[in-house]
CSV table of N, CA, C and O in Angstrom, one decimal:
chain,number,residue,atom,x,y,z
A,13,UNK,N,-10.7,13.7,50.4
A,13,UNK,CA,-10.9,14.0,49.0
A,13,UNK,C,-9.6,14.2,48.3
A,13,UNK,O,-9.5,14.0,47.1
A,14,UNK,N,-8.7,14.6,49.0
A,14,UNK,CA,-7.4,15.2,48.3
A,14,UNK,C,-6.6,14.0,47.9
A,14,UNK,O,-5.9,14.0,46.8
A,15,UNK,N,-6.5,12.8,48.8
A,15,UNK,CA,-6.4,11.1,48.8
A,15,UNK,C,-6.9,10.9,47.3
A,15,UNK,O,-6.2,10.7,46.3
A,16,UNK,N,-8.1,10.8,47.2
A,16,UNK,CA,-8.7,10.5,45.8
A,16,UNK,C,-8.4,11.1,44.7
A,16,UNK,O,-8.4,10.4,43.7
A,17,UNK,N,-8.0,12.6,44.7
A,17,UNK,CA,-7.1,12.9,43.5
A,17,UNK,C,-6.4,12.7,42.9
A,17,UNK,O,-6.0,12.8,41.7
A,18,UNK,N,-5.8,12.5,44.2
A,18,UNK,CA,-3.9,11.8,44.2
A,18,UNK,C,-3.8,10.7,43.7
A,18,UNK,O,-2.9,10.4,42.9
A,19,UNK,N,-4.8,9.9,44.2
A,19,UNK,CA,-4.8,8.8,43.5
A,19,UNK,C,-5.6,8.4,41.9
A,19,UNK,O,-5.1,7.5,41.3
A,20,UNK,N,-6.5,9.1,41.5
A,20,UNK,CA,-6.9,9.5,40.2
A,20,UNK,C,-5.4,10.1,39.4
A,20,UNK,O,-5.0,9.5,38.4
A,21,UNK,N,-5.0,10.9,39.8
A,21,UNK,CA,-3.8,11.8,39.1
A,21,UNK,C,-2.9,10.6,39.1
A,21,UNK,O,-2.2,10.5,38.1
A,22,UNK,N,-2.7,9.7,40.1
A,22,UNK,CA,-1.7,8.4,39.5
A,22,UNK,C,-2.0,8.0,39.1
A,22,UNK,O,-1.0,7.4,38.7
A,23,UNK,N,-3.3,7.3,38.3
A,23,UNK,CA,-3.7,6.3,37.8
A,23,UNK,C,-3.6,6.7,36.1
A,23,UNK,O,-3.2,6.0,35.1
A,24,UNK,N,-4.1,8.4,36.2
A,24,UNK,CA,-3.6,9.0,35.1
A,24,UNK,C,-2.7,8.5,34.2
A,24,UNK,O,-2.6,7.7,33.2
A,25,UNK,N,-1.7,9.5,35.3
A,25,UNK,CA,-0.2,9.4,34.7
A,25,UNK,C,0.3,8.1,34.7
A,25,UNK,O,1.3,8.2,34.0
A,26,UNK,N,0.2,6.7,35.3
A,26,UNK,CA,0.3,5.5,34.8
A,26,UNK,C,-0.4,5.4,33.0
A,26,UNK,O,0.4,5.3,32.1
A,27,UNK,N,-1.3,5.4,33.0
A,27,UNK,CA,-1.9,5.3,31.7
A,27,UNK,C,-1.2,6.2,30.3
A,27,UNK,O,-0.8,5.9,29.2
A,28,UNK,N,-1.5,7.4,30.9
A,28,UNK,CA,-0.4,7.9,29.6
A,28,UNK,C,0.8,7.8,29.3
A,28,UNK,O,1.3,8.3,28.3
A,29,UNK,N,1.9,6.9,30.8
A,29,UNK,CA,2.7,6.4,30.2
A,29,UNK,C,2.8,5.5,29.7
A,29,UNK,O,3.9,5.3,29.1
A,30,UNK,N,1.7,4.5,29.5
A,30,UNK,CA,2.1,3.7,29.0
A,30,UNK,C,1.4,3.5,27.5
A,30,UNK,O,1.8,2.6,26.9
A,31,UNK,N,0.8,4.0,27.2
A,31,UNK,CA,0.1,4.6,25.6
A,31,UNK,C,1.3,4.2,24.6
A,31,UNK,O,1.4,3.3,23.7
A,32,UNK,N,2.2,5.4,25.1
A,32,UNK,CA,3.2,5.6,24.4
A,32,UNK,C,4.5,4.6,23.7
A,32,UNK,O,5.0,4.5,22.6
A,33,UNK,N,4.7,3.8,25.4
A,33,UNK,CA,5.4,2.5,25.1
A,33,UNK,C,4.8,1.4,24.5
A,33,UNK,O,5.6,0.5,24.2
A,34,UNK,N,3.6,1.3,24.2
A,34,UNK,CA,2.8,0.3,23.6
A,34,UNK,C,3.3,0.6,22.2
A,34,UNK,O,4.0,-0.3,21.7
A,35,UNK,N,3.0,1.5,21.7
A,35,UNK,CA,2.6,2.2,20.3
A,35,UNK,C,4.1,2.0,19.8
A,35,UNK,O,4.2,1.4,18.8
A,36,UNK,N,5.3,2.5,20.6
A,36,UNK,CA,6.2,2.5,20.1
A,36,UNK,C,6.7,0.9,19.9
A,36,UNK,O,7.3,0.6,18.9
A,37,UNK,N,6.4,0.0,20.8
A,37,UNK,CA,6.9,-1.3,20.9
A,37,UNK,C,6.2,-1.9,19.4
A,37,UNK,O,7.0,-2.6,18.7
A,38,UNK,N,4.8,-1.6,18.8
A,38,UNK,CA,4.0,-1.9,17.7
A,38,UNK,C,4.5,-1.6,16.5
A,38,UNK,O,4.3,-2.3,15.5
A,39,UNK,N,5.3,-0.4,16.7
A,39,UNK,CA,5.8,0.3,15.4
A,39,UNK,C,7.1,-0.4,15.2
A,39,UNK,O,7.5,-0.6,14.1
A,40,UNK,N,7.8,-0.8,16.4
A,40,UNK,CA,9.1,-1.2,15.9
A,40,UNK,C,8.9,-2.6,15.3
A,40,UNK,O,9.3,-3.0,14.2
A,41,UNK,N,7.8,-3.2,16.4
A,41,UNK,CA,7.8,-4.8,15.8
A,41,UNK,C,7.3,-4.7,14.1
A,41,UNK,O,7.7,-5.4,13.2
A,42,UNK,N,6.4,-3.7,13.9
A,42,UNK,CA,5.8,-3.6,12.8
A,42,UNK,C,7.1,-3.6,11.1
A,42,UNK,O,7.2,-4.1,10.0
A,43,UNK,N,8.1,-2.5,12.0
A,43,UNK,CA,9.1,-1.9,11.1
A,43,UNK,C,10.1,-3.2,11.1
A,43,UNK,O,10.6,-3.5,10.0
A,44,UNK,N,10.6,-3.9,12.3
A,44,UNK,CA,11.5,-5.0,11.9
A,44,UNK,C,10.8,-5.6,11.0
A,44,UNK,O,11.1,-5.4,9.9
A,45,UNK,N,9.6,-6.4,11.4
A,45,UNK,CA,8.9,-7.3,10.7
A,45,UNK,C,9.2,-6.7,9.1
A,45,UNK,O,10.1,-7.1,8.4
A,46,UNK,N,8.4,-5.9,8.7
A,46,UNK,CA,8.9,-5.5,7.0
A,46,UNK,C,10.0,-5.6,6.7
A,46,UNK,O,10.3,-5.8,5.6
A,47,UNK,N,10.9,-5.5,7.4
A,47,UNK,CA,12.9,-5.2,7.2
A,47,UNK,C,13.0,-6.3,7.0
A,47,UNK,O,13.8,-6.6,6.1
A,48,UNK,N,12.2,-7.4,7.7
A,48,UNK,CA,13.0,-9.0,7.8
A,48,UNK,C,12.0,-9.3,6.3
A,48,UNK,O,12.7,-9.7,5.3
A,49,UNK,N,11.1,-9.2,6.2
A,49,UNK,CA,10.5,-9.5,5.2
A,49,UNK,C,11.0,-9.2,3.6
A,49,UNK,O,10.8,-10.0,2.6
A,50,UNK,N,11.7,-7.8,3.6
A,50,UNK,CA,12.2,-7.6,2.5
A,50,UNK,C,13.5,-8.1,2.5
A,50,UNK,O,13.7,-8.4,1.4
A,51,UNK,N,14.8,-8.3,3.3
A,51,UNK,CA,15.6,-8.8,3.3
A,51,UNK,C,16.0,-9.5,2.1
A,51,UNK,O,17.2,-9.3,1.8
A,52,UNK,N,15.3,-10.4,1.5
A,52,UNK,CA,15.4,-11.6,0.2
A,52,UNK,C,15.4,-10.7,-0.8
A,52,UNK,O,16.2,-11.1,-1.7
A,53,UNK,N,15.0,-9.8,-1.0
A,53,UNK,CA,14.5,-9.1,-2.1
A,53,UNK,C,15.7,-8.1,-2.2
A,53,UNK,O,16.5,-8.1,-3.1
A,54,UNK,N,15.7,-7.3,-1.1
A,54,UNK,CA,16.9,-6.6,-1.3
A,54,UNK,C,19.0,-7.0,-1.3
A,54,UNK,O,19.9,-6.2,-1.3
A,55,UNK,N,19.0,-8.4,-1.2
A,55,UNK,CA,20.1,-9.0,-1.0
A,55,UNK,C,19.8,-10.1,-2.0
A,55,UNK,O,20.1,-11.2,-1.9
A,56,UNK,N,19.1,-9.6,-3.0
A,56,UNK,CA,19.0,-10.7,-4.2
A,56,UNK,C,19.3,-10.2,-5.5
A,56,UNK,O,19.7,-9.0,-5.5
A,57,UNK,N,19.3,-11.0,-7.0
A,57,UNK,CA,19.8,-10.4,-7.7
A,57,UNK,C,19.0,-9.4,-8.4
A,57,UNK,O,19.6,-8.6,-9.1
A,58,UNK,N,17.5,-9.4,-8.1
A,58,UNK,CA,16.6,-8.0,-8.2
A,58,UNK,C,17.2,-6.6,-8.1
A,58,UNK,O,16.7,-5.6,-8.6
A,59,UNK,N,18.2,-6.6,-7.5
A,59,UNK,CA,19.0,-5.2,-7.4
A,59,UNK,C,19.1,-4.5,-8.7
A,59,UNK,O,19.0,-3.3,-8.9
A,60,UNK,N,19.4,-5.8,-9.7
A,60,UNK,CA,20.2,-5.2,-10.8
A,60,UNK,C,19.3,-5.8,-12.2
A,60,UNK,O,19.6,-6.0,-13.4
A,61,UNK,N,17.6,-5.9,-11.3
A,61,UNK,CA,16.9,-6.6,-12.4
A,61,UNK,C,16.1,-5.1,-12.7
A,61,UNK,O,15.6,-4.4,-11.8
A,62,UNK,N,16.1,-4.8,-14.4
A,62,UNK,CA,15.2,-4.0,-15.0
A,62,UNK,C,14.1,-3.6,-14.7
A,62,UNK,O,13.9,-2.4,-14.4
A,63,UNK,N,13.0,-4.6,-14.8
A,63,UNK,CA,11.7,-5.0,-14.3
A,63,UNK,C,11.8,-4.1,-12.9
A,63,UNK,O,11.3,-3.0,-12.9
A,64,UNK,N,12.3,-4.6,-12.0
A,64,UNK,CA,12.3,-4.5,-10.6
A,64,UNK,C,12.7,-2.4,-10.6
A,64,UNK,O,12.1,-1.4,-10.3
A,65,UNK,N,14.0,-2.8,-10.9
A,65,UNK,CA,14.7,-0.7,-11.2
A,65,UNK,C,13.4,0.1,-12.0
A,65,UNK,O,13.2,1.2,-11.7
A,66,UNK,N,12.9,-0.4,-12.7
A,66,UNK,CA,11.6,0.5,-13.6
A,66,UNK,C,10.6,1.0,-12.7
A,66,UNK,O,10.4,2.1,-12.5
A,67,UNK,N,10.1,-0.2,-11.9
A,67,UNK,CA,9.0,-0.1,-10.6
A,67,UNK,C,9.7,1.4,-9.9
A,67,UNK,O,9.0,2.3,-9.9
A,68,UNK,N,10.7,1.5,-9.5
A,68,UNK,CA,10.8,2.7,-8.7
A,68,UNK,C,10.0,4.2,-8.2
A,68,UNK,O,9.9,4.6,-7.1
A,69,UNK,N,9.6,4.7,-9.4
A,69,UNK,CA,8.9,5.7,-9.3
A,69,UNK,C,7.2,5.3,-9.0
A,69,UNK,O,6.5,6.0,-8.4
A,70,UNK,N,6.9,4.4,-9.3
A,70,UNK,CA,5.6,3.6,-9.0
A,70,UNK,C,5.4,3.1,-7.6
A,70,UNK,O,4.4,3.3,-7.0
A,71,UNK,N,7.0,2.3,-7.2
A,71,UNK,CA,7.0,1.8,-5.9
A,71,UNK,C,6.5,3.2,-4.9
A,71,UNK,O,5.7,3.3,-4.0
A,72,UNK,N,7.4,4.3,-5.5
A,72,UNK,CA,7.2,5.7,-4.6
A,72,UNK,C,6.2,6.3,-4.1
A,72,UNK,O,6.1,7.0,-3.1
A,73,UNK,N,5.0,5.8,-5.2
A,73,UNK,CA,3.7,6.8,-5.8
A,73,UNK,C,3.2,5.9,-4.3
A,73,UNK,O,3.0,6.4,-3.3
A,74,UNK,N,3.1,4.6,-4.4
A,74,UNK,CA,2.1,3.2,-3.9
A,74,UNK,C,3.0,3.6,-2.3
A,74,UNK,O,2.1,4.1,-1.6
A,75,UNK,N,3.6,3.6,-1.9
A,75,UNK,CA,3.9,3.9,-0.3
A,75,UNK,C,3.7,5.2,-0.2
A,75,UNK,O,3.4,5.2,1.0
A,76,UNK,N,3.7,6.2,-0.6
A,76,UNK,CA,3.3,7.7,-0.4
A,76,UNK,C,2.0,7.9,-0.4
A,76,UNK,O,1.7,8.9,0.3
A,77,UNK,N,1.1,7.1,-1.0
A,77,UNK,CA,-0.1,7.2,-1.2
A,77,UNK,C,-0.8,5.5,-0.3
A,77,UNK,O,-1.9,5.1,-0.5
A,78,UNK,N,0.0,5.0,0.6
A,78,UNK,CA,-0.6,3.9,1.2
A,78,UNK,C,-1.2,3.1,0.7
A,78,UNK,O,-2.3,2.7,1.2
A,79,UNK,N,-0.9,2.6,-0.6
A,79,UNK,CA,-1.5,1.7,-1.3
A,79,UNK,C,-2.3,2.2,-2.2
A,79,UNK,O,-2.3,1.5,-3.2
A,80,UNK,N,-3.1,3.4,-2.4
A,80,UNK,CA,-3.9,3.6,-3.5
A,80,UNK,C,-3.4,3.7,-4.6
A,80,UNK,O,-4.2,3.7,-5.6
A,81,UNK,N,-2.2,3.7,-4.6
A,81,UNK,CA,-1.7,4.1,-6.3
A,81,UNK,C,-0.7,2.6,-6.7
A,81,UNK,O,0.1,1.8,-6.2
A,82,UNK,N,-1.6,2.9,-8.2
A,82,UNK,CA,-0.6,1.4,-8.6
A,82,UNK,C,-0.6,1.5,-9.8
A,82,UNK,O,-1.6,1.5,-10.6
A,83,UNK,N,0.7,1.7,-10.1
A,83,UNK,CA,0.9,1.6,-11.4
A,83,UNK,C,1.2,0.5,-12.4
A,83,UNK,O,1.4,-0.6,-11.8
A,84,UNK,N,1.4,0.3,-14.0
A,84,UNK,CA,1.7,-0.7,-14.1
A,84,UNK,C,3.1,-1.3,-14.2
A,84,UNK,O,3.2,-2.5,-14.4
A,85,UNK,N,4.3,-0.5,-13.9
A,85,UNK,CA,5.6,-1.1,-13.6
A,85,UNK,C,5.5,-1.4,-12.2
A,85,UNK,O,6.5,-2.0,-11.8
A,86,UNK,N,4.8,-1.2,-11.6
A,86,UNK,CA,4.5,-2.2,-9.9
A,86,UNK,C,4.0,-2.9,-9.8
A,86,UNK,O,3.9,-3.2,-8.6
A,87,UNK,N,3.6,-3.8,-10.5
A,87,UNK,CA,2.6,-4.6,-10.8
A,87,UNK,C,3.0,-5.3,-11.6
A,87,UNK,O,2.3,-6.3,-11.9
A,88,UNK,N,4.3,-5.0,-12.5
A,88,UNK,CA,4.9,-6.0,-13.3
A,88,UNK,C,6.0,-6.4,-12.2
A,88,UNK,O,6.3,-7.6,-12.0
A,89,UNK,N,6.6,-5.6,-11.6
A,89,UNK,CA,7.7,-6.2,-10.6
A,89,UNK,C,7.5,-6.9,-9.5
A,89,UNK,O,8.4,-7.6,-8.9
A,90,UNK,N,5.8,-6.7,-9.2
A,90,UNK,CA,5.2,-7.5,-7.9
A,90,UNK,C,5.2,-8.6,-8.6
A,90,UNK,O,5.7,-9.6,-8.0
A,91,UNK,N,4.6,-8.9,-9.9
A,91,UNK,CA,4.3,-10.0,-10.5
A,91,UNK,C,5.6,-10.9,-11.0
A,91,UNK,O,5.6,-12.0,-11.3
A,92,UNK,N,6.6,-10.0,-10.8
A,92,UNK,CA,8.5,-11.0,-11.4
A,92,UNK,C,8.8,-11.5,-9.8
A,92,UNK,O,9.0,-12.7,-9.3
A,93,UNK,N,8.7,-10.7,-9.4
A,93,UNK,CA,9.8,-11.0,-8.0
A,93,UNK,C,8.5,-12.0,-7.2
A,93,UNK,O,8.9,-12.9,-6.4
A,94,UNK,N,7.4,-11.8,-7.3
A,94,UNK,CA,6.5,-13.7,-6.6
A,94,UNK,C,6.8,-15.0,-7.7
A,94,UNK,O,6.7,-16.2,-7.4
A,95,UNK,N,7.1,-14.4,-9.1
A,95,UNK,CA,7.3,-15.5,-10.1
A,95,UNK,C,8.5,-15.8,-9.8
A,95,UNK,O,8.7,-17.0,-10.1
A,96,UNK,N,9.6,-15.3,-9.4
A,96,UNK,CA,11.3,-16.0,-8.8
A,96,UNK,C,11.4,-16.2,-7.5
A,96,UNK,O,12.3,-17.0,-7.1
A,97,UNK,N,10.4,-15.6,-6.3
A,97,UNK,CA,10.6,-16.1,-5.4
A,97,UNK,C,9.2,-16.7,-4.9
A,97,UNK,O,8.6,-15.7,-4.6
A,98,UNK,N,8.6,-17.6,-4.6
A,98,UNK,CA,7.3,-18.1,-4.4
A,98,UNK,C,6.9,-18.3,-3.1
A,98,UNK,O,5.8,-18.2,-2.6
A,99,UNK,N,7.9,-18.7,-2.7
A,99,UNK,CA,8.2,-19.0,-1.0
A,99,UNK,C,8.1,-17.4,-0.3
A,99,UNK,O,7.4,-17.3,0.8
A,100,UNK,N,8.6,-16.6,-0.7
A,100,UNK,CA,8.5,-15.3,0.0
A,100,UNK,C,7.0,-14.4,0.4
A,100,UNK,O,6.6,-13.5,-0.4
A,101,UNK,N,6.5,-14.8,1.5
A,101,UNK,CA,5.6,-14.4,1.8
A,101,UNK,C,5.3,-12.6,2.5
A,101,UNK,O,5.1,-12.4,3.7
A,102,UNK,N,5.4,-11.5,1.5
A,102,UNK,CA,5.7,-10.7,1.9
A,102,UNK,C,4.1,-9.4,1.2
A,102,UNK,O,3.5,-9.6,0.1
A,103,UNK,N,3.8,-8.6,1.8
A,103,UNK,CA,2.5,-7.9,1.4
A,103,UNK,C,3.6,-7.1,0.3
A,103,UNK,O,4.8,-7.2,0.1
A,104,UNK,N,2.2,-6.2,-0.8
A,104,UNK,CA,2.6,-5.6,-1.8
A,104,UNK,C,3.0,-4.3,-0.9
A,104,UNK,O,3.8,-3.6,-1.4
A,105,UNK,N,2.6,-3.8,0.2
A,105,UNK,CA,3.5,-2.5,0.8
A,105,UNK,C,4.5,-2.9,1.3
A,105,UNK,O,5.1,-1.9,1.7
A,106,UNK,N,5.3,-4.3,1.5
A,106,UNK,CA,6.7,-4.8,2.1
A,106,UNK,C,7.7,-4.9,0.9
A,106,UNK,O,8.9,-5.0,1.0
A,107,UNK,N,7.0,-4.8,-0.6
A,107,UNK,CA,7.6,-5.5,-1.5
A,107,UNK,C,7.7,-4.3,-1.9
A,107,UNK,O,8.8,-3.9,-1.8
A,108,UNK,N,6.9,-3.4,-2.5
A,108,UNK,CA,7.0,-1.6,-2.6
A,108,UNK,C,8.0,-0.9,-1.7
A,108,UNK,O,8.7,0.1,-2.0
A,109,UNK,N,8.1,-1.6,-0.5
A,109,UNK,CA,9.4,-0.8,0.1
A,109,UNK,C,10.7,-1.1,-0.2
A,109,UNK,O,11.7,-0.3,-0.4
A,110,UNK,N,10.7,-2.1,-0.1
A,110,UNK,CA,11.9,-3.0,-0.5
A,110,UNK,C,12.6,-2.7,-2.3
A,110,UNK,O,13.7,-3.0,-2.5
A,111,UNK,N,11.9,-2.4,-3.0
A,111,UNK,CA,11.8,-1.8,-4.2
A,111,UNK,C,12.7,-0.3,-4.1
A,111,UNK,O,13.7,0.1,-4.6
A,112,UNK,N,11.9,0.4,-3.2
A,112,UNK,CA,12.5,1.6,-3.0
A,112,UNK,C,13.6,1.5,-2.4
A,112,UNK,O,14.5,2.3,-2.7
A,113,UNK,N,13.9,0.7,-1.5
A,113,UNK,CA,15.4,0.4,-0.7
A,113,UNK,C,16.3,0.0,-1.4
A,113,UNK,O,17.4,0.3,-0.9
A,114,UNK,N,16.5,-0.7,-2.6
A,114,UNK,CA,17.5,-1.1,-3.9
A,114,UNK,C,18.4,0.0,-4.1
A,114,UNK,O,19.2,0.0,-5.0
């Protein structure tokens, strides 16, 4: 019997280590992935575009609030920055961060 616990209690502790390394490996690929995605945005001349600087406090509301909030200077800067870059395939929570990273 003591065999079988021992062996339950490893199977355990195999499992909950590896929970952890999953999730973390998810989050990072998740977090490069947006970095690479904003990259264009933030190394462009948007830095210094109006439209884009106005969104700020909107960009803030909309990642603080995970998407529920949207204002309309967010939605004019989502709407500038896909009309100059078209090619840039990036979600409105990648393009809200990248707003806030300026």
């Amino acid at each position: 019997m003591s065999r079988l616990h021992l062996l339950g209690a490893a199977v355990l502790l195999l499992a909950a280590t590896s929970a952890p390394a999953t999730s973390f490996v998810v989050t990072t690929d998740t977090t490069v992935d947006a970095l690479d995605a904003t990259t264009d945005v933030t190394s462009s001349p948007f830095r210094d575009d109006k439209i884009v600087r106005a969104a700020h406090a909107d960009a803030a509301s909309f990642v603080a609030s995970d998407g529920a909030i949207r204002g309309a200077r967010l939605e004019a800067a989502l709407a500038h920055i896909r009309s100059q870059l078209p090619q840039l395939n990036a979600s409105d929570m990648q393009l809200a961060q990248a707003i806030l990273a300026l």
